[in-house]
């Protein structure tokens, strides 16, 4: 057991305020939070006059739940910086595609990488997230687009948790894009690659959830539904990249399958928000992709509020549309570009992000939850969304380990 004291806690215990406790104490027992409250009321301090329980002086830090990045593609080969430069020099999208650019260039780089190379390059990105107080990261496949490489990406994702104090959740994203060898044959790709690859990855214990990209440049709702039916057979929860660039109806499909989250959602409407509320799906807001693609259509934040759809915020870290490894910057962007409030955003990177991953015991500072904490050198939690390029993390506690 440990007692942390001399801290301001931001518990997020209730749904309608930060739940701040000044001059607080927090008691950790094993991996979990045992007690939270004002230091003066702490029974463990009162009943321990000889100081047998180790205490930790937080020196006035503000402590929030550790952050959760619930939508990333941090495992992949290569990068697309050269393509970025070519586009800014006037190269057109088609020209780049003919020169082998776009998602398929990342697919080639990922297929060519060894397991160790995938792990090592992902660790660099992961370390940036950890340095900003993140304790849980979701990682998707989707740059293999063949059975072996999809599984290899997920093995690399799982391996990250052996190298760092981090909880990794994996999502199988075989239906992310159409590989060159299946050009113009998306249904054959779903049947011959996505479904068998999901079977194999699941049999290896590599899959926590099943994702897809429902979009004009990717897959139709009908094609995604075949993947979701397979997920359902396997007892796996689903989530979906939907209404990112156009309105295709992916959100309603996801809601029909009780998706744990629907992500992007720039082109979603109030009806979609209502369907998500009824299904209990979290709306994952991804400002990095909005910014990088210079999108102008905003996700329907007001409709999510009105229908009480929980909103999460994430980096969407990927080499194409969101080369972003800062969850704090994603938080700032959500405030400035989407007018989300700092309190909504903090929930979005803590307990709502947990919910988007089907996790029920992280993201709040309450008894019984996993003791994942972030200590910050700030006075008010709004500072986390307010500042730009400021990294006030003092330390992280993951799974109660002080
Ligand atoms: N949505 C996106 O914006 C990315 N994937 C997705 O499903 C694009 C990924 C890439 O360009 O590599
Ligand atoms: Fe994504």
PDB file of C-alpha atoms in Angstrom, residues 100-370:
ATOM      1  CA  UNK A 100       3.553   4.448 -55.668  1.00  0.00           C
ATOM      2  CA  UNK A 101       2.446   6.941 -52.999  1.00  0.00           C
ATOM      3  CA  UNK A 102      -0.427   6.960 -50.521  1.00  0.00           C
ATOM      4  CA  UNK A 103      -1.508   4.156 -48.191  1.00  0.00           C
ATOM      5  CA  UNK A 104      -0.042   1.530 -50.515  1.00  0.00           C
ATOM      6  CA  UNK A 105       3.457   2.954 -50.107  1.00  0.00           C
ATOM      7  CA  UNK A 106       3.103   2.423 -46.341  1.00  0.00           C
ATOM      8  CA  UNK A 107       1.809  -1.090 -47.076  1.00  0.00           C
ATOM      9  CA  UNK A 108       4.949  -1.896 -49.072  1.00  0.00           C
ATOM     10  CA  UNK A 109       7.194  -0.500 -46.327  1.00  0.00           C
ATOM     11  CA  UNK A 110       5.288  -2.444 -43.666  1.00  0.00           C
ATOM     12  CA  UNK A 111       5.459  -5.723 -45.593  1.00  0.00           C
ATOM     13  CA  UNK A 112       9.212  -5.213 -46.047  1.00  0.00           C
ATOM     14  CA  UNK A 113       9.869  -4.543 -42.335  1.00  0.00           C
ATOM     15  CA  UNK A 114      10.934  -7.232 -39.869  1.00  0.00           C
ATOM     16  CA  UNK A 115       9.080  -7.706 -36.594  1.00  0.00           C
ATOM     17  CA  UNK A 116      11.906  -5.955 -34.736  1.00  0.00           C
ATOM     18  CA  UNK A 117      11.871  -3.032 -37.152  1.00  0.00           C
ATOM     19  CA  UNK A 118       8.121  -2.618 -36.668  1.00  0.00           C
ATOM     20  CA  UNK A 119       8.561  -2.674 -32.890  1.00  0.00           C
ATOM     21  CA  UNK A 120      11.538  -0.290 -32.852  1.00  0.00           C
ATOM     22  CA  UNK A 121       9.918   2.345 -35.044  1.00  0.00           C
ATOM     23  CA  UNK A 122       6.646   2.150 -33.082  1.00  0.00           C
ATOM     24  CA  UNK A 123       8.548   2.565 -29.787  1.00  0.00           C
ATOM     25  CA  UNK A 124       9.820   5.969 -30.929  1.00  0.00           C
ATOM     26  CA  UNK A 125       6.240   7.148 -31.474  1.00  0.00           C
ATOM     27  CA  UNK A 126       5.012   5.433 -28.323  1.00  0.00           C
ATOM     28  CA  UNK A 127       7.669   7.169 -26.214  1.00  0.00           C
ATOM     29  CA  UNK A 128       6.312  10.552 -27.296  1.00  0.00           C
ATOM     30  CA  UNK A 129       2.862   9.541 -26.069  1.00  0.00           C
ATOM     31  CA  UNK A 130       4.265   8.174 -22.800  1.00  0.00           C
ATOM     32  CA  UNK A 131       6.137  11.453 -22.232  1.00  0.00           C
ATOM     33  CA  UNK A 132       2.728  13.171 -22.245  1.00  0.00           C
ATOM     34  CA  UNK A 133       1.228  10.948 -19.550  1.00  0.00           C
ATOM     35  CA  UNK A 134      -0.403   8.224 -21.641  1.00  0.00           C
ATOM     36  CA  UNK A 135      -0.889   4.797 -20.003  1.00  0.00           C
ATOM     37  CA  UNK A 136      -3.134   3.011 -22.535  1.00  0.00           C
ATOM     38  CA  UNK A 137      -2.713   3.077 -26.314  1.00  0.00           C
ATOM     39  CA  UNK A 138      -4.882   1.424 -28.913  1.00  0.00           C
ATOM     40  CA  UNK A 139      -2.963   0.166 -31.975  1.00  0.00           C
ATOM     41  CA  UNK A 140      -4.510  -0.889 -35.275  1.00  0.00           C
ATOM     42  CA  UNK A 141      -3.308  -3.182 -38.019  1.00  0.00           C
ATOM     43  CA  UNK A 142      -4.268  -2.138 -41.558  1.00  0.00           C
ATOM     44  CA  UNK A 143      -0.964  -1.560 -43.368  1.00  0.00           C
ATOM     45  CA  UNK A 144      -0.330  -5.249 -44.043  1.00  0.00           C
ATOM     46  CA  UNK A 145      -3.432  -6.054 -46.070  1.00  0.00           C
ATOM     47  CA  UNK A 146      -2.324  -9.680 -46.290  1.00  0.00           C
ATOM     48  CA  UNK A 147      -2.791 -12.312 -43.612  1.00  0.00           C
ATOM     49  CA  UNK A 148       0.814 -12.595 -42.527  1.00  0.00           C
ATOM     50  CA  UNK A 149       1.571  -8.873 -42.328  1.00  0.00           C
ATOM     51  CA  UNK A 150      -1.709  -7.997 -40.592  1.00  0.00           C
ATOM     52  CA  UNK A 151      -0.802 -10.581 -37.910  1.00  0.00           C
ATOM     53  CA  UNK A 152       2.790  -9.324 -37.788  1.00  0.00           C
ATOM     54  CA  UNK A 153       1.604  -5.755 -37.112  1.00  0.00           C
ATOM     55  CA  UNK A 154      -0.541  -6.985 -34.222  1.00  0.00           C
ATOM     56  CA  UNK A 155       2.326  -9.063 -32.819  1.00  0.00           C
ATOM     57  CA  UNK A 156       4.467  -5.922 -32.895  1.00  0.00           C
ATOM     58  CA  UNK A 157       1.695  -4.007 -31.112  1.00  0.00           C
ATOM     59  CA  UNK A 158       1.442  -6.643 -28.370  1.00  0.00           C
ATOM     60  CA  UNK A 159       5.259  -6.653 -27.992  1.00  0.00           C
ATOM     61  CA  UNK A 160       5.250  -2.923 -27.133  1.00  0.00           C
ATOM     62  CA  UNK A 161       3.674  -3.757 -23.773  1.00  0.00           C
ATOM     63  CA  UNK A 162       6.694  -5.957 -22.911  1.00  0.00           C
ATOM     64  CA  UNK A 163       9.088  -3.063 -23.516  1.00  0.00           C
ATOM     65  CA  UNK A 164       7.323  -0.201 -21.730  1.00  0.00           C
ATOM     66  CA  UNK A 165       4.921   0.375 -18.838  1.00  0.00           C
ATOM     67  CA  UNK A 166       1.914   0.677 -21.099  1.00  0.00           C
ATOM     68  CA  UNK A 167      -1.353  -1.147 -21.716  1.00  0.00           C
ATOM     69  CA  UNK A 168      -1.892  -1.912 -25.410  1.00  0.00           C
ATOM     70  CA  UNK A 169      -5.292  -2.636 -26.963  1.00  0.00           C
ATOM     71  CA  UNK A 170      -5.291  -3.966 -30.521  1.00  0.00           C
ATOM     72  CA  UNK A 171      -7.817  -3.495 -33.318  1.00  0.00           C
ATOM     73  CA  UNK A 172      -7.819  -5.597 -36.464  1.00  0.00           C
ATOM     74  CA  UNK A 173      -8.164  -3.228 -39.449  1.00  0.00           C
ATOM     75  CA  UNK A 174      -7.823  -5.548 -42.436  1.00  0.00           C
ATOM     76  CA  UNK A 175     -10.586  -3.547 -44.169  1.00  0.00           C
ATOM     77  CA  UNK A 176      -8.508  -0.342 -44.221  1.00  0.00           C
ATOM     78  CA  UNK A 177      -7.644  -0.088 -47.929  1.00  0.00           C
ATOM     79  CA  UNK A 178      -7.560  -2.201 -51.036  1.00  0.00           C
ATOM     80  CA  UNK A 179      -4.053  -3.571 -51.746  1.00  0.00           C
ATOM     81  CA  UNK A 180      -2.697  -3.237 -55.293  1.00  0.00           C
ATOM     82  CA  UNK A 181      -3.038  -6.975 -55.971  1.00  0.00           C
ATOM     83  CA  UNK A 182      -6.838  -6.754 -55.442  1.00  0.00           C
ATOM     84  CA  UNK A 183      -7.402  -3.580 -57.461  1.00  0.00           C
ATOM     85  CA  UNK A 184     -11.084  -3.373 -58.535  1.00  0.00           C
ATOM     86  CA  UNK A 185     -11.898  -6.568 -56.578  1.00  0.00           C
ATOM     87  CA  UNK A 186     -12.890  -5.346 -53.109  1.00  0.00           C
ATOM     88  CA  UNK A 187     -15.368  -8.181 -52.454  1.00  0.00           C
ATOM     89  CA  UNK A 188     -12.755 -10.788 -53.291  1.00  0.00           C
ATOM     90  CA  UNK A 189     -10.362  -9.006 -50.930  1.00  0.00           C
ATOM     91  CA  UNK A 190     -12.874  -9.127 -48.062  1.00  0.00           C
ATOM     92  CA  UNK A 191     -13.591 -12.834 -48.646  1.00  0.00           C
ATOM     93  CA  UNK A 192     -10.092 -14.068 -49.438  1.00  0.00           C
ATOM     94  CA  UNK A 193      -7.994 -11.899 -47.132  1.00  0.00           C
ATOM     95  CA  UNK A 194      -9.872  -9.914 -44.473  1.00  0.00           C
ATOM     96  CA  UNK A 195     -12.059 -12.702 -43.091  1.00  0.00           C
ATOM     97  CA  UNK A 196      -9.364 -15.434 -43.056  1.00  0.00           C
ATOM     98  CA  UNK A 197      -6.804 -12.967 -41.618  1.00  0.00           C
ATOM     99  CA  UNK A 198      -9.217 -12.034 -38.833  1.00  0.00           C
ATOM    100  CA  UNK A 199      -9.728 -15.713 -38.066  1.00  0.00           C
ATOM    101  CA  UNK A 200      -6.002 -16.308 -37.865  1.00  0.00           C
ATOM    102  CA  UNK A 201      -5.225 -13.184 -35.821  1.00  0.00           C
ATOM    103  CA  UNK A 202      -8.029 -13.989 -33.398  1.00  0.00           C
ATOM    104  CA  UNK A 203      -6.838 -17.609 -33.012  1.00  0.00           C
ATOM    105  CA  UNK A 204      -3.418 -16.209 -32.061  1.00  0.00           C
ATOM    106  CA  UNK A 205      -5.012 -13.970 -29.407  1.00  0.00           C
ATOM    107  CA  UNK A 206      -3.999 -10.807 -31.250  1.00  0.00           C
ATOM    108  CA  UNK A 207      -7.362  -9.049 -31.546  1.00  0.00           C
ATOM    109  CA  UNK A 208      -9.258  -7.009 -28.934  1.00  0.00           C
ATOM    110  CA  UNK A 209     -11.653  -5.324 -31.398  1.00  0.00           C
ATOM    111  CA  UNK A 210     -12.454  -5.218 -35.113  1.00  0.00           C
ATOM    112  CA  UNK A 211     -12.284  -1.942 -37.049  1.00  0.00           C
ATOM    113  CA  UNK A 212     -12.893  -0.913 -40.669  1.00  0.00           C
ATOM    114  CA  UNK A 213     -12.695   2.101 -42.981  1.00  0.00           C
ATOM    115  CA  UNK A 214     -16.096   2.823 -44.507  1.00  0.00           C
ATOM    116  CA  UNK A 215     -15.448   5.397 -47.213  1.00  0.00           C
ATOM    117  CA  UNK A 216     -15.531   6.010 -50.971  1.00  0.00           C
ATOM    118  CA  UNK A 217     -11.793   5.320 -51.172  1.00  0.00           C
ATOM    119  CA  UNK A 218     -12.110   2.233 -48.963  1.00  0.00           C
ATOM    120  CA  UNK A 219     -15.136  -0.056 -48.331  1.00  0.00           C
ATOM    121  CA  UNK A 220     -18.919   0.197 -48.583  1.00  0.00           C
ATOM    122  CA  UNK A 221     -21.240  -0.401 -45.622  1.00  0.00           C
ATOM    123  CA  UNK A 222     -22.219  -3.752 -47.213  1.00  0.00           C
ATOM    124  CA  UNK A 223     -18.593  -4.872 -47.364  1.00  0.00           C
ATOM    125  CA  UNK A 224     -17.916  -3.707 -43.808  1.00  0.00           C
ATOM    126  CA  UNK A 225     -21.022  -5.541 -42.611  1.00  0.00           C
ATOM    127  CA  UNK A 226     -19.545  -8.868 -43.730  1.00  0.00           C
ATOM    128  CA  UNK A 227     -16.499  -8.145 -41.553  1.00  0.00           C
ATOM    129  CA  UNK A 228     -18.743  -7.159 -38.625  1.00  0.00           C
ATOM    130  CA  UNK A 229     -20.761 -10.379 -38.958  1.00  0.00           C
ATOM    131  CA  UNK A 230     -17.512 -12.320 -38.689  1.00  0.00           C
ATOM    132  CA  UNK A 231     -16.498 -10.250 -35.640  1.00  0.00           C
ATOM    133  CA  UNK A 232     -19.831 -11.054 -34.060  1.00  0.00           C
ATOM    134  CA  UNK A 233     -19.321 -14.789 -34.702  1.00  0.00           C
ATOM    135  CA  UNK A 234     -15.985 -14.528 -32.916  1.00  0.00           C
ATOM    136  CA  UNK A 235     -17.476 -12.540 -30.025  1.00  0.00           C
ATOM    137  CA  UNK A 236     -15.327  -9.455 -30.738  1.00  0.00           C
ATOM    138  CA  UNK A 237     -16.541  -5.851 -30.333  1.00  0.00           C
ATOM    139  CA  UNK A 238     -16.503  -3.598 -33.397  1.00  0.00           C
ATOM    140  CA  UNK A 239     -15.611   0.035 -34.123  1.00  0.00           C
ATOM    141  CA  UNK A 240     -15.497   1.960 -37.388  1.00  0.00           C
ATOM    142  CA  UNK A 241     -13.820   4.836 -39.246  1.00  0.00           C
ATOM    143  CA  UNK A 242     -17.010   6.425 -40.585  1.00  0.00           C
ATOM    144  CA  UNK A 243     -18.201   9.600 -42.307  1.00  0.00           C
ATOM    145  CA  UNK A 244     -14.652  11.001 -42.461  1.00  0.00           C
ATOM    146  CA  UNK A 245     -14.671  12.337 -46.025  1.00  0.00           C
ATOM    147  CA  UNK A 246     -18.306  11.781 -47.058  1.00  0.00           C
ATOM    148  CA  UNK A 247     -21.583  10.457 -45.688  1.00  0.00           C
ATOM    149  CA  UNK A 248     -21.898   6.764 -46.607  1.00  0.00           C
ATOM    150  CA  UNK A 249     -23.974   5.465 -43.691  1.00  0.00           C
ATOM    151  CA  UNK A 250     -21.196   3.677 -41.817  1.00  0.00           C
ATOM    152  CA  UNK A 251     -22.298   5.194 -38.514  1.00  0.00           C
ATOM    153  CA  UNK A 252     -25.751   3.623 -38.638  1.00  0.00           C
ATOM    154  CA  UNK A 253     -24.231   0.283 -39.590  1.00  0.00           C
ATOM    155  CA  UNK A 254     -21.802   0.541 -36.667  1.00  0.00           C
ATOM    156  CA  UNK A 255     -24.666   1.409 -34.313  1.00  0.00           C
ATOM    157  CA  UNK A 256     -26.606  -1.644 -35.548  1.00  0.00           C
ATOM    158  CA  UNK A 257     -23.651  -3.757 -34.375  1.00  0.00           C
ATOM    159  CA  UNK A 258     -23.398  -1.897 -31.014  1.00  0.00           C
ATOM    160  CA  UNK A 259     -19.994  -0.506 -31.969  1.00  0.00           C
ATOM    161  CA  UNK A 260     -17.934   0.513 -28.931  1.00  0.00           C
ATOM    162  CA  UNK A 261     -16.861   3.567 -30.932  1.00  0.00           C
ATOM    163  CA  UNK A 262     -17.383   5.362 -34.216  1.00  0.00           C
ATOM    164  CA  UNK A 263     -14.404   7.470 -35.255  1.00  0.00           C
ATOM    165  CA  UNK A 264     -13.773  10.652 -37.345  1.00  0.00           C
ATOM    166  CA  UNK A 265     -17.458  11.558 -38.037  1.00  0.00           C
ATOM    167  CA  UNK A 266     -16.911  14.923 -39.761  1.00  0.00           C
ATOM    168  CA  UNK A 267     -19.812  14.185 -42.149  1.00  0.00           C
ATOM    169  CA  UNK A 268     -22.085  12.559 -39.545  1.00  0.00           C
ATOM    170  CA  UNK A 269     -25.458  14.205 -38.856  1.00  0.00           C
ATOM    171  CA  UNK A 270     -27.902  14.500 -35.944  1.00  0.00           C
ATOM    172  CA  UNK A 271     -29.596  11.221 -36.932  1.00  0.00           C
ATOM    173  CA  UNK A 272     -26.268   9.442 -36.712  1.00  0.00           C
ATOM    174  CA  UNK A 273     -25.700  10.954 -33.276  1.00  0.00           C
ATOM    175  CA  UNK A 274     -29.074   9.644 -32.162  1.00  0.00           C
ATOM    176  CA  UNK A 275     -28.283   6.138 -33.437  1.00  0.00           C
ATOM    177  CA  UNK A 276     -24.953   6.224 -31.609  1.00  0.00           C
ATOM    178  CA  UNK A 277     -26.630   7.300 -28.375  1.00  0.00           C
ATOM    179  CA  UNK A 278     -29.066   4.393 -28.606  1.00  0.00           C
ATOM    180  CA  UNK A 279     -26.249   1.930 -29.323  1.00  0.00           C
ATOM    181  CA  UNK A 280     -24.004   3.286 -26.539  1.00  0.00           C
ATOM    182  CA  UNK A 281     -21.189   4.073 -29.005  1.00  0.00           C
ATOM    183  CA  UNK A 282     -18.490   6.636 -28.190  1.00  0.00           C
ATOM    184  CA  UNK A 283     -17.747   9.354 -30.790  1.00  0.00           C
ATOM    185  CA  UNK A 284     -13.969   9.495 -31.285  1.00  0.00           C
ATOM    186  CA  UNK A 285     -12.930  12.977 -32.436  1.00  0.00           C
ATOM    187  CA  UNK A 286      -9.677  13.078 -34.444  1.00  0.00           C
ATOM    188  CA  UNK A 287      -8.520  16.673 -34.982  1.00  0.00           C
ATOM    189  CA  UNK A 288      -5.084  15.656 -36.336  1.00  0.00           C
ATOM    190  CA  UNK A 289      -6.594  14.198 -39.523  1.00  0.00           C
ATOM    191  CA  UNK A 290      -8.992  17.153 -39.880  1.00  0.00           C
ATOM    192  CA  UNK A 291      -6.037  19.540 -39.631  1.00  0.00           C
ATOM    193  CA  UNK A 292      -3.639  17.623 -41.885  1.00  0.00           C
ATOM    194  CA  UNK A 293      -6.229  17.123 -44.639  1.00  0.00           C
ATOM    195  CA  UNK A 294      -7.329  20.766 -44.253  1.00  0.00           C
ATOM    196  CA  UNK A 295     -10.912  19.530 -43.872  1.00  0.00           C
ATOM    197  CA  UNK A 296     -13.536  22.197 -43.364  1.00  0.00           C
ATOM    198  CA  UNK A 297     -16.602  20.143 -42.392  1.00  0.00           C
ATOM    199  CA  UNK A 298     -16.687  19.910 -38.592  1.00  0.00           C
ATOM    200  CA  UNK A 299     -17.921  16.870 -36.661  1.00  0.00           C
ATOM    201  CA  UNK A 300     -21.410  17.495 -35.178  1.00  0.00           C
ATOM    202  CA  UNK A 301     -20.256  18.223 -31.613  1.00  0.00           C
ATOM    203  CA  UNK A 302     -23.522  19.963 -30.681  1.00  0.00           C
ATOM    204  CA  UNK A 303     -25.567  16.912 -31.758  1.00  0.00           C
ATOM    205  CA  UNK A 304     -23.322  14.628 -29.704  1.00  0.00           C
ATOM    206  CA  UNK A 305     -23.920  16.881 -26.695  1.00  0.00           C
ATOM    207  CA  UNK A 306     -27.640  16.997 -27.274  1.00  0.00           C
ATOM    208  CA  UNK A 307     -27.967  13.213 -27.533  1.00  0.00           C
ATOM    209  CA  UNK A 308     -25.418  12.654 -24.756  1.00  0.00           C
ATOM    210  CA  UNK A 309     -23.029  10.679 -26.921  1.00  0.00           C
ATOM    211  CA  UNK A 310     -19.752  10.414 -24.966  1.00  0.00           C
ATOM    212  CA  UNK A 311     -16.914  12.016 -26.921  1.00  0.00           C
ATOM    213  CA  UNK A 312     -13.295  10.804 -26.917  1.00  0.00           C
ATOM    214  CA  UNK A 313     -10.294  12.623 -28.408  1.00  0.00           C
ATOM    215  CA  UNK A 314      -7.311  10.841 -29.934  1.00  0.00           C
ATOM    216  CA  UNK A 315      -4.215  11.407 -32.093  1.00  0.00           C
ATOM    217  CA  UNK A 316      -5.090   8.986 -34.961  1.00  0.00           C
ATOM    218  CA  UNK A 317      -1.276   8.835 -35.249  1.00  0.00           C
ATOM    219  CA  UNK A 318      -0.650   7.523 -38.794  1.00  0.00           C
ATOM    220  CA  UNK A 319       1.887   8.279 -41.546  1.00  0.00           C
ATOM    221  CA  UNK A 320      -0.620   9.738 -44.017  1.00  0.00           C
ATOM    222  CA  UNK A 321      -3.452  11.828 -42.647  1.00  0.00           C
ATOM    223  CA  UNK A 322      -2.296  12.457 -39.068  1.00  0.00           C
ATOM    224  CA  UNK A 323       1.444  12.238 -38.355  1.00  0.00           C
ATOM    225  CA  UNK A 324       0.716  13.400 -34.811  1.00  0.00           C
ATOM    226  CA  UNK A 325       2.352  11.935 -31.707  1.00  0.00           C
ATOM    227  CA  UNK A 326       1.069  14.551 -29.254  1.00  0.00           C
ATOM    228  CA  UNK A 327      -2.152  13.878 -27.410  1.00  0.00           C
ATOM    229  CA  UNK A 328      -1.817  17.281 -25.723  1.00  0.00           C
ATOM    230  CA  UNK A 329      -1.833  18.965 -29.135  1.00  0.00           C
ATOM    231  CA  UNK A 330      -4.878  16.875 -30.141  1.00  0.00           C
ATOM    232  CA  UNK A 331      -6.535  18.240 -26.987  1.00  0.00           C
ATOM    233  CA  UNK A 332      -5.689  21.834 -27.876  1.00  0.00           C
ATOM    234  CA  UNK A 333      -6.912  21.338 -31.458  1.00  0.00           C
ATOM    235  CA  UNK A 334     -10.238  19.933 -30.203  1.00  0.00           C
ATOM    236  CA  UNK A 335     -10.782  23.075 -28.170  1.00  0.00           C
ATOM    237  CA  UNK A 336      -9.671  25.625 -30.745  1.00  0.00           C
ATOM    238  CA  UNK A 337     -11.051  24.009 -33.900  1.00  0.00           C
ATOM    239  CA  UNK A 338     -14.138  22.173 -32.576  1.00  0.00           C
ATOM    240  CA  UNK A 339     -15.012  24.338 -29.564  1.00  0.00           C
ATOM    241  CA  UNK A 340     -15.023  21.375 -27.201  1.00  0.00           C
ATOM    242  CA  UNK A 341     -14.561  22.479 -23.598  1.00  0.00           C
ATOM    243  CA  UNK A 342     -11.397  21.553 -21.677  1.00  0.00           C
ATOM    244  CA  UNK A 343     -13.530  19.426 -19.358  1.00  0.00           C
ATOM    245  CA  UNK A 344     -15.107  17.533 -22.269  1.00  0.00           C
ATOM    246  CA  UNK A 345     -11.651  17.073 -23.730  1.00  0.00           C
ATOM    247  CA  UNK A 346     -10.149  15.746 -20.481  1.00  0.00           C
ATOM    248  CA  UNK A 347     -12.978  13.191 -20.281  1.00  0.00           C
ATOM    249  CA  UNK A 348     -12.252  12.480 -23.942  1.00  0.00           C
ATOM    250  CA  UNK A 349      -8.696  11.381 -23.214  1.00  0.00           C
ATOM    251  CA  UNK A 350      -9.557   9.529 -19.991  1.00  0.00           C
ATOM    252  CA  UNK A 351     -12.789   7.681 -19.177  1.00  0.00           C
ATOM    253  CA  UNK A 352     -14.522   8.271 -22.506  1.00  0.00           C
ATOM    254  CA  UNK A 353     -11.399   7.011 -24.306  1.00  0.00           C
ATOM    255  CA  UNK A 354     -11.506   3.971 -22.009  1.00  0.00           C
ATOM    256  CA  UNK A 355     -15.143   3.393 -22.951  1.00  0.00           C
ATOM    257  CA  UNK A 356     -14.205   3.602 -26.649  1.00  0.00           C
ATOM    258  CA  UNK A 357     -11.966   0.594 -25.955  1.00  0.00           C
ATOM    259  CA  UNK A 358     -14.505  -1.289 -23.860  1.00  0.00           C
ATOM    260  CA  UNK A 359     -12.495  -0.611 -20.674  1.00  0.00           C
ATOM    261  CA  UNK A 360     -14.566   0.094 -17.566  1.00  0.00           C
ATOM    262  CA  UNK A 361     -11.968   0.474 -14.798  1.00  0.00           C
ATOM    263  CA  UNK A 362      -9.673   3.247 -16.025  1.00  0.00           C
ATOM    264  CA  UNK A 363      -9.899   6.970 -16.638  1.00  0.00           C
ATOM    265  CA  UNK A 364     -11.275   8.187 -13.304  1.00  0.00           C
ATOM    266  CA  UNK A 365      -9.723   8.506  -9.855  1.00  0.00           C
ATOM    267  CA  UNK A 366     -12.199   6.431  -7.861  1.00  0.00           C
ATOM    268  CA  UNK A 367     -11.966   3.407  -5.581  1.00  0.00           C
ATOM    269  CA  UNK A 368     -11.638   0.154  -7.481  1.00  0.00           C
ATOM    270  CA  UNK A 369     -10.214   1.680 -10.672  1.00  0.00           C
ATOM    271  CA  UNK A 370      -6.703   0.812 -11.881  1.00  0.00           C
TER     272      UNK A 370
END
